[in-house]
PDB file of C-alpha atoms in Angstrom:
ATOM      1  CA  UNK A 834     -96.628  95.633  11.131  1.00 64.00           C
ATOM      2  CA  UNK A 835     -96.982  94.648   7.680  1.00 70.00           C
ATOM      3  CA  UNK A 836     -99.186  96.995   5.845  1.00 92.00           C
ATOM      4  CA  UNK A 837    -100.734  94.452   3.057  1.00 96.00           C
ATOM      5  CA  UNK A 838    -100.323  90.882   4.559  1.00 96.00           C
ATOM      6  CA  UNK A 839    -101.817  88.055   2.427  1.00 97.00           C
ATOM      7  CA  UNK A 840    -102.561  84.343   3.603  1.00 97.00           C
ATOM      8  CA  UNK A 841    -101.599  82.029   2.457  1.00 97.00           C
ATOM      9  CA  UNK A 842     -98.215  82.460   1.145  1.00 96.00           C
ATOM     10  CA  UNK A 843     -98.032  79.459  -1.038  1.00 97.00           C
ATOM     11  CA  UNK A 844    -101.377  77.313  -1.770  1.00 97.00           C
ATOM     12  CA  UNK A 845    -101.104  73.882  -3.780  1.00 97.00           C
ATOM     13  CA  UNK A 846    -104.135  71.884  -4.613  1.00 97.00           C
ATOM     14  CA  UNK A 847    -105.644  69.826  -7.297  1.00 97.00           C
ATOM     15  CA  UNK A 848    -107.770  70.833 -10.333  1.00 97.00           C
ATOM     16  CA  UNK A 849    -111.234  71.202  -9.451  1.00 97.00           C
ATOM     17  CA  UNK A 850    -111.109  72.366  -5.870  1.00 97.00           C
ATOM     18  CA  UNK A 851    -112.234  75.586  -4.484  1.00 97.00           C
ATOM     19  CA  UNK A 852    -109.867  77.800  -2.416  1.00 97.00           C
ATOM     20  CA  UNK A 853    -109.503  81.299  -0.998  1.00 97.00           C
ATOM     21  CA  UNK A 854    -107.076  83.768  -0.307  1.00 98.00           C
ATOM     22  CA  UNK A 855    -107.073  86.582   2.422  1.00 97.00           C
ATOM     23  CA  UNK A 856    -105.879  89.934   1.979  1.00 97.00           C
ATOM     24  CA  UNK A 857    -105.905  92.412   5.029  1.00 97.00           C
ATOM     25  CA  UNK A 858    -104.329  96.002   5.210  1.00 96.00           C
ATOM     26  CA  UNK A 859    -103.748  97.965   8.361  1.00 95.00           C
ATOM     27  CA  UNK A 860    -103.488 101.122   6.233  1.00 93.00           C
ATOM     28  CA  UNK A 861    -106.609 102.619   6.868  1.00 91.00           C
ATOM     29  CA  UNK A 862    -107.101 102.860   2.834  1.00 90.00           C
ATOM     30  CA  UNK A 863    -110.629 102.990   1.251  1.00 88.00           C
ATOM     31  CA  UNK A 864    -109.638 101.184  -2.149  1.00 89.00           C
ATOM     32  CA  UNK A 865    -108.273  97.463  -2.301  1.00 92.00           C
ATOM     33  CA  UNK A 866    -107.417  95.280  -5.677  1.00 92.00           C
ATOM     34  CA  UNK A 867    -106.649  92.050  -6.676  1.00 95.00           C
ATOM     35  CA  UNK A 868    -103.725  91.566  -9.392  1.00 95.00           C
ATOM     36  CA  UNK A 869    -102.422  88.313 -10.836  1.00 96.00           C
ATOM     37  CA  UNK A 870     -99.108  87.810 -12.148  1.00 96.00           C
ATOM     38  CA  UNK A 871     -98.352  84.953 -14.700  1.00 94.00           C
ATOM     39  CA  UNK A 872     -95.131  82.908 -15.047  1.00 92.00           C
ATOM     40  CA  UNK A 873     -93.923  85.530 -17.271  1.00 91.00           C
ATOM     41  CA  UNK A 874     -94.101  88.444 -14.433  1.00 91.00           C
ATOM     42  CA  UNK A 875     -97.154  90.012 -16.312  1.00 93.00           C
ATOM     43  CA  UNK A 876     -99.278  91.792 -13.666  1.00 94.00           C
ATOM     44  CA  UNK A 877    -102.662  92.525 -14.541  1.00 91.00           C
ATOM     45  CA  UNK A 878    -105.599  93.867 -12.372  1.00 91.00           C
ATOM     46  CA  UNK A 879    -108.624  91.692 -11.647  1.00 92.00           C
ATOM     47  CA  UNK A 880    -110.818  93.178  -9.309  1.00 89.00           C
ATOM     48  CA  UNK A 881    -110.825  96.945  -7.190  1.00 88.00           C
ATOM     49  CA  UNK A 882    -112.989  97.666  -4.701  1.00 87.00           C
ATOM     50  CA  UNK A 883    -113.774 101.068  -3.376  1.00 84.00           C
ATOM     51  CA  UNK A 884    -115.362 101.369   0.431  1.00 80.00           C
ATOM     52  CA  UNK A 885    -116.406  97.765  -0.273  1.00 78.00           C
ATOM     53  CA  UNK A 886    -118.188  98.320  -3.482  1.00 83.00           C
ATOM     54  CA  UNK A 887    -117.102  96.431  -6.789  1.00 83.00           C
ATOM     55  CA  UNK A 888    -115.396  99.447  -9.197  1.00 77.00           C
ATOM     56  CA  UNK A 889    -113.403  97.260 -11.364  1.00 72.00           C
ATOM     57  CA  UNK A 890    -114.224  93.756 -12.615  1.00 75.00           C
ATOM     58  CA  UNK A 891    -111.656  92.823 -15.431  1.00 76.00           C
ATOM     59  CA  UNK A 892    -112.712  89.818 -17.843  1.00 81.00           C
ATOM     60  CA  UNK A 893    -111.903  87.603 -15.279  1.00 89.00           C
ATOM     61  CA  UNK A 894    -113.932  84.218 -15.362  1.00 90.00           C
ATOM     62  CA  UNK A 895    -116.645  83.978 -13.029  1.00 90.00           C
ATOM     63  CA  UNK A 896    -114.993  81.270 -11.028  1.00 95.00           C
ATOM     64  CA  UNK A 897    -113.274  84.144  -9.417  1.00 94.00           C
ATOM     65  CA  UNK A 898    -115.323  85.957  -6.324  1.00 92.00           C
ATOM     66  CA  UNK A 899    -114.116  88.896  -4.453  1.00 92.00           C
ATOM     67  CA  UNK A 900    -115.741  89.183  -0.831  1.00 91.00           C
ATOM     68  CA  UNK A 901    -114.814  92.568   0.920  1.00 90.00           C
ATOM     69  CA  UNK A 902    -116.656  92.318   4.404  1.00 90.00           C
ATOM     70  CA  UNK A 903    -114.913  95.307   5.584  1.00 90.00           C
ATOM     71  CA  UNK A 904    -112.763  98.460   4.150  1.00 89.00           C
ATOM     72  CA  UNK A 905    -109.750  96.320   5.694  1.00 93.00           C
ATOM     73  CA  UNK A 906    -110.389  93.016   3.923  1.00 94.00           C
ATOM     74  CA  UNK A 907    -110.964  91.590   0.613  1.00 94.00           C
ATOM     75  CA  UNK A 908    -110.770  88.015  -0.091  1.00 95.00           C
ATOM     76  CA  UNK A 909    -110.509  86.094  -3.108  1.00 96.00           C
ATOM     77  CA  UNK A 910    -112.426  82.722  -3.718  1.00 96.00           C
ATOM     78  CA  UNK A 911    -111.719  80.521  -6.926  1.00 96.00           C
ATOM     79  CA  UNK A 912    -114.065  77.789  -7.882  1.00 96.00           C
ATOM     80  CA  UNK A 913    -113.173  74.723  -9.831  1.00 97.00           C
ATOM     81  CA  UNK A 914    -109.492  75.592 -10.076  1.00 97.00           C
ATOM     82  CA  UNK A 915    -108.051  75.149 -13.240  1.00 97.00           C
ATOM     83  CA  UNK A 916    -104.218  74.491 -14.509  1.00 96.00           C
ATOM     84  CA  UNK A 917    -104.249  78.203 -16.012  1.00 94.00           C
ATOM     85  CA  UNK A 918    -105.334  79.708 -12.662  1.00 96.00           C
ATOM     86  CA  UNK A 919    -101.668  78.749 -11.410  1.00 97.00           C
ATOM     87  CA  UNK A 920     -99.822  82.069 -11.057  1.00 97.00           C
ATOM     88  CA  UNK A 921     -98.806  84.636  -8.055  1.00 98.00           C
ATOM     89  CA  UNK A 922    -101.887  86.556  -6.526  1.00 98.00           C
ATOM     90  CA  UNK A 923    -101.267  90.265  -5.309  1.00 97.00           C
ATOM     91  CA  UNK A 924    -103.613  92.058  -3.173  1.00 97.00           C
ATOM     92  CA  UNK A 925    -103.163  95.743  -2.875  1.00 95.00           C
ATOM     93  CA  UNK A 926    -104.386  98.904  -1.207  1.00 93.00           C
ATOM     94  CA  UNK A 927    -104.277 102.611  -1.776  1.00 90.00           C
ATOM     95  CA  UNK A 928    -105.912 105.503  -0.030  1.00 86.00           C
ATOM     96  CA  UNK A 929    -108.885 106.101  -2.432  1.00 69.00           C
ATOM     97  CA  UNK A 930    -109.935 106.649  -6.136  1.00 62.00           C
ATOM     98  CA  UNK A 931    -109.055 110.433  -5.797  1.00 60.00           C
ATOM     99  CA  UNK A 932    -105.870 112.438  -5.087  1.00 58.00           C
ATOM    100  CA  UNK A 933    -103.154 112.923  -7.313  1.00 57.00           C
ATOM    101  CA  UNK A 934    -100.654 109.818  -6.812  1.00 61.00           C
ATOM    102  CA  UNK A 935    -102.710 107.131  -5.299  1.00 73.00           C
ATOM    103  CA  UNK A 936     -99.806 105.114  -4.334  1.00 86.00           C
ATOM    104  CA  UNK A 937    -101.202 101.353  -4.360  1.00 91.00           C
ATOM    105  CA  UNK A 938     -98.968  99.519  -1.794  1.00 93.00           C
ATOM    106  CA  UNK A 939     -98.468  95.447  -2.328  1.00 96.00           C
ATOM    107  CA  UNK A 940     -98.731  92.669  -0.332  1.00 96.00           C
ATOM    108  CA  UNK A 941     -96.397  89.619  -0.459  1.00 96.00           C
ATOM    109  CA  UNK A 942     -98.204  87.701  -2.901  1.00 97.00           C
ATOM    110  CA  UNK A 943     -99.753  84.147  -2.665  1.00 98.00           C
ATOM    111  CA  UNK A 944     -98.143  81.774  -4.669  1.00 97.00           C
ATOM    112  CA  UNK A 945    -101.118  79.592  -6.192  1.00 98.00           C
ATOM    113  CA  UNK A 946     -99.991  76.123  -8.110  1.00 97.00           C
ATOM    114  CA  UNK A 947    -102.996  74.225  -9.416  1.00 97.00           C
ATOM    115  CA  UNK A 948    -101.931  70.318 -10.069  1.00 96.00           C
TER     116      UNK A 948
ATOM    117  CA  UNK B 886    -104.395  94.623 -26.318  1.00 51.00           C
ATOM    118  CA  UNK B 887    -101.324  96.104 -24.241  1.00 59.00           C
ATOM    119  CA  UNK B 888    -101.675  99.466 -23.798  1.00 89.00           C
ATOM    120  CA  UNK B 889     -97.912 100.006 -22.072  1.00 95.00           C
ATOM    121  CA  UNK B 890     -95.318  98.415 -23.851  1.00 96.00           C
ATOM    122  CA  UNK B 891     -92.093  98.288 -21.833  1.00 97.00           C
ATOM    123  CA  UNK B 892     -88.224  97.754 -23.195  1.00 96.00           C
ATOM    124  CA  UNK B 893     -85.849  95.991 -22.563  1.00 97.00           C
ATOM    125  CA  UNK B 894     -87.144  92.810 -21.426  1.00 96.00           C
ATOM    126  CA  UNK B 895     -83.994  92.196 -19.803  1.00 97.00           C
ATOM    127  CA  UNK B 896     -81.205  94.441 -19.091  1.00 97.00           C
ATOM    128  CA  UNK B 897     -77.522  93.659 -17.695  1.00 98.00           C
ATOM    129  CA  UNK B 898     -75.450  96.663 -16.300  1.00 98.00           C
ATOM    130  CA  UNK B 899     -72.019  97.029 -14.736  1.00 98.00           C
ATOM    131  CA  UNK B 900     -72.085  98.149 -11.274  1.00 97.00           C
ATOM    132  CA  UNK B 901     -71.533 102.085 -11.624  1.00 97.00           C
ATOM    133  CA  UNK B 902     -73.394 102.336 -14.728  1.00 97.00           C
ATOM    134  CA  UNK B 903     -76.650 103.866 -16.007  1.00 98.00           C
ATOM    135  CA  UNK B 904     -79.607 101.693 -16.435  1.00 98.00           C
ATOM    136  CA  UNK B 905     -82.110 102.852 -18.655  1.00 98.00           C
ATOM    137  CA  UNK B 906     -85.587 101.385 -19.179  1.00 98.00           C
ATOM    138  CA  UNK B 907     -88.255 102.397 -21.660  1.00 98.00           C
ATOM    139  CA  UNK B 908     -92.215 102.564 -22.093  1.00 98.00           C
ATOM    140  CA  UNK B 909     -94.829 103.710 -24.284  1.00 97.00           C
ATOM    141  CA  UNK B 910     -98.396 103.973 -23.996  1.00 96.00           C
ATOM    142  CA  UNK B 911    -101.321 104.594 -26.258  1.00 92.00           C
ATOM    143  CA  UNK B 912    -104.021 105.941 -24.008  1.00 88.00           C
ATOM    144  CA  UNK B 913    -104.087 109.880 -23.806  1.00 87.00           C
ATOM    145  CA  UNK B 914    -106.563 109.756 -21.128  1.00 87.00           C
ATOM    146  CA  UNK B 915    -103.554 108.261 -18.695  1.00 90.00           C
ATOM    147  CA  UNK B 916    -103.018 110.647 -15.927  1.00 89.00           C
ATOM    148  CA  UNK B 917    -100.188 109.292 -13.669  1.00 91.00           C
ATOM    149  CA  UNK B 918     -97.228 107.009 -14.436  1.00 95.00           C
ATOM    150  CA  UNK B 919     -95.582 105.255 -11.833  1.00 95.00           C
ATOM    151  CA  UNK B 920     -92.430 102.781 -11.947  1.00 97.00           C
ATOM    152  CA  UNK B 921     -92.462  99.835  -9.513  1.00 97.00           C
ATOM    153  CA  UNK B 922     -89.590  98.010  -8.211  1.00 98.00           C
ATOM    154  CA  UNK B 923     -90.235  94.194  -7.533  1.00 97.00           C
ATOM    155  CA  UNK B 924     -87.753  91.890  -5.678  1.00 97.00           C
ATOM    156  CA  UNK B 925     -88.076  87.989  -5.809  1.00 94.00           C
ATOM    157  CA  UNK B 926     -90.542  86.724  -3.817  1.00 92.00           C
ATOM    158  CA  UNK B 927     -91.767  90.085  -2.709  1.00 94.00           C
ATOM    159  CA  UNK B 928     -94.558  92.323  -4.197  1.00 96.00           C
ATOM    160  CA  UNK B 929     -94.321  95.615  -6.052  1.00 96.00           C
ATOM    161  CA  UNK B 930     -93.442  98.662  -4.642  1.00 96.00           C
ATOM    162  CA  UNK B 931     -93.513 102.242  -5.809  1.00 95.00           C
ATOM    163  CA  UNK B 932     -90.245 103.651  -6.727  1.00 96.00           C
ATOM    164  CA  UNK B 933     -91.096 106.645  -8.438  1.00 95.00           C
ATOM    165  CA  UNK B 934     -93.974 108.370 -10.385  1.00 94.00           C
ATOM    166  CA  UNK B 935     -94.603 111.368 -12.392  1.00 94.00           C
ATOM    167  CA  UNK B 936     -97.788 113.344 -13.752  1.00 90.00           C
ATOM    168  CA  UNK B 937     -97.975 114.048 -17.448  1.00 89.00           C
ATOM    169  CA  UNK B 938     -97.408 118.034 -16.881  1.00 90.00           C
ATOM    170  CA  UNK B 939     -94.079 117.310 -15.775  1.00 92.00           C
ATOM    171  CA  UNK B 940     -91.081 116.304 -17.901  1.00 94.00           C
ATOM    172  CA  UNK B 941     -88.570 115.018 -15.695  1.00 96.00           C
ATOM    173  CA  UNK B 942     -88.533 113.906 -11.963  1.00 96.00           C
ATOM    174  CA  UNK B 943     -85.731 113.003  -9.921  1.00 96.00           C
ATOM    175  CA  UNK B 944     -85.237 111.118  -6.700  1.00 96.00           C
ATOM    176  CA  UNK B 945     -81.951 110.136  -5.609  1.00 96.00           C
ATOM    177  CA  UNK B 946     -80.363 108.110  -8.173  1.00 97.00           C
ATOM    178  CA  UNK B 947     -83.693 107.570 -10.074  1.00 98.00           C
ATOM    179  CA  UNK B 948     -84.954 109.864 -12.583  1.00 97.00           C
ATOM    180  CA  UNK B 949     -88.267 109.643 -14.717  1.00 97.00           C
ATOM    181  CA  UNK B 950     -88.324 111.247 -18.359  1.00 96.00           C
ATOM    182  CA  UNK B 951     -91.326 112.021 -19.772  1.00 96.00           C
ATOM    183  CA  UNK B 952     -92.284 112.913 -23.101  1.00 95.00           C
ATOM    184  CA  UNK B 953     -96.325 113.558 -23.639  1.00 94.00           C
ATOM    185  CA  UNK B 954     -95.952 114.401 -27.226  1.00 94.00           C
ATOM    186  CA  UNK B 955     -94.417 110.974 -27.921  1.00 95.00           C
ATOM    187  CA  UNK B 956     -96.355 109.214 -25.330  1.00 95.00           C
ATOM    188  CA  UNK B 957     -93.249 107.556 -23.934  1.00 97.00           C
ATOM    189  CA  UNK B 958     -91.547 107.511 -20.688  1.00 97.00           C
ATOM    190  CA  UNK B 959     -88.122 106.145 -19.265  1.00 98.00           C
ATOM    191  CA  UNK B 960     -86.458 105.285 -15.987  1.00 98.00           C
ATOM    192  CA  UNK B 961     -82.897 106.019 -15.627  1.00 98.00           C
ATOM    193  CA  UNK B 962     -80.890 104.835 -12.694  1.00 98.00           C
ATOM    194  CA  UNK B 963     -77.634 106.456 -12.380  1.00 98.00           C
ATOM    195  CA  UNK B 964     -74.537 104.955 -10.640  1.00 98.00           C
ATOM    196  CA  UNK B 965     -76.139 101.460 -10.794  1.00 98.00           C
ATOM    197  CA  UNK B 966     -75.821  98.952  -7.580  1.00 98.00           C
ATOM    198  CA  UNK B 967     -76.042  95.190  -7.348  1.00 97.00           C
ATOM    199  CA  UNK B 968     -79.000  96.021  -4.927  1.00 97.00           C
ATOM    200  CA  UNK B 969     -80.562  97.750  -7.563  1.00 98.00           C
ATOM    201  CA  UNK B 970     -81.035  93.889  -9.402  1.00 98.00           C
ATOM    202  CA  UNK B 971     -84.815  93.501  -9.632  1.00 98.00           C
ATOM    203  CA  UNK B 972     -87.858  93.819 -12.089  1.00 97.00           C
ATOM    204  CA  UNK B 973     -88.972  96.996 -12.934  1.00 98.00           C
ATOM    205  CA  UNK B 974     -92.365  97.777 -13.973  1.00 97.00           C
ATOM    206  CA  UNK B 975     -94.032 100.908 -15.508  1.00 97.00           C
ATOM    207  CA  UNK B 976     -97.590 101.432 -15.321  1.00 95.00           C
ATOM    208  CA  UNK B 977    -100.125 104.197 -16.002  1.00 94.00           C
ATOM    209  CA  UNK B 978    -103.319 105.163 -14.595  1.00 90.00           C
ATOM    210  CA  UNK B 979    -106.597 105.519 -16.354  1.00 82.00           C
ATOM    211  CA  UNK B 980    -110.127 105.789 -15.775  1.00 72.00           C
ATOM    212  CA  UNK B 981    -111.496 104.069 -12.830  1.00 69.00           C
ATOM    213  CA  UNK B 982    -107.634 104.772 -11.037  1.00 74.00           C
ATOM    214  CA  UNK B 983    -106.657 101.425 -12.332  1.00 81.00           C
ATOM    215  CA  UNK B 984    -102.938 100.974 -13.216  1.00 88.00           C
ATOM    216  CA  UNK B 985    -102.002  99.067 -16.232  1.00 91.00           C
ATOM    217  CA  UNK B 986     -98.754  97.612 -16.100  1.00 94.00           C
ATOM    218  CA  UNK B 987     -95.635  97.070 -18.663  1.00 96.00           C
ATOM    219  CA  UNK B 988     -94.106  93.703 -19.203  1.00 95.00           C
ATOM    220  CA  UNK B 989     -91.643  94.392 -16.934  1.00 97.00           C
ATOM    221  CA  UNK B 990     -87.619  94.880 -17.119  1.00 98.00           C
ATOM    222  CA  UNK B 991     -85.523  92.200 -15.314  1.00 97.00           C
ATOM    223  CA  UNK B 992     -82.491  94.283 -14.511  1.00 98.00           C
ATOM    224  CA  UNK B 993     -79.352  92.663 -13.151  1.00 98.00           C
ATOM    225  CA  UNK B 994     -76.351  94.752 -12.006  1.00 98.00           C
ATOM    226  CA  UNK B 995     -72.894  93.046 -12.130  1.00 97.00           C
ATOM    227  CA  UNK B 996     -70.552  93.756  -9.167  1.00 93.00           C
TER     228      UNK B 996
END
């Protein structure tokens, strides 16, 4: 019944490794997002996908690559992990780009720790 | 460059008191201003939102006041309860419909 789910919830890995975080939404939304929340709780958008197409790609290192196999899924793959990648990553979804309010629903987050 | 500035960083209020969190923005193209509430270990959840053509919106104990000319908006929590203790984020929606978040306010309501 979870609207936006992410796996795994915790991810501990060594520097230089490659890892993936998966996100699924069962709300029938067209738009999905990835956010990064740093240790000071600052939330910043990384990517936005609408109908499986990339809409926003903020200044994120190209080691981060989102993949959207279908409208319900948006995965985040990270290559050559660095210490500074340690953060909580949130997936979110919304009904679409149009509309008055466009509420974004967030997943529970994935806490990534790079050692 | 932080486009949405939020204050205070932390706030301690007695039970029953009023909590006030302020935000200011720079981009006049922002067209939607939500507030999100985040509990520890959880994702942010929409609390209340306002459009710039409205000066105030109230939902239960939560009120947004919006001052378009000053480019400022604030969240007021009336009769604050210990269960309101959380981190609150203001946000603003810009072009391409992305949300720019403020830096967050850690609210603690003492019993």
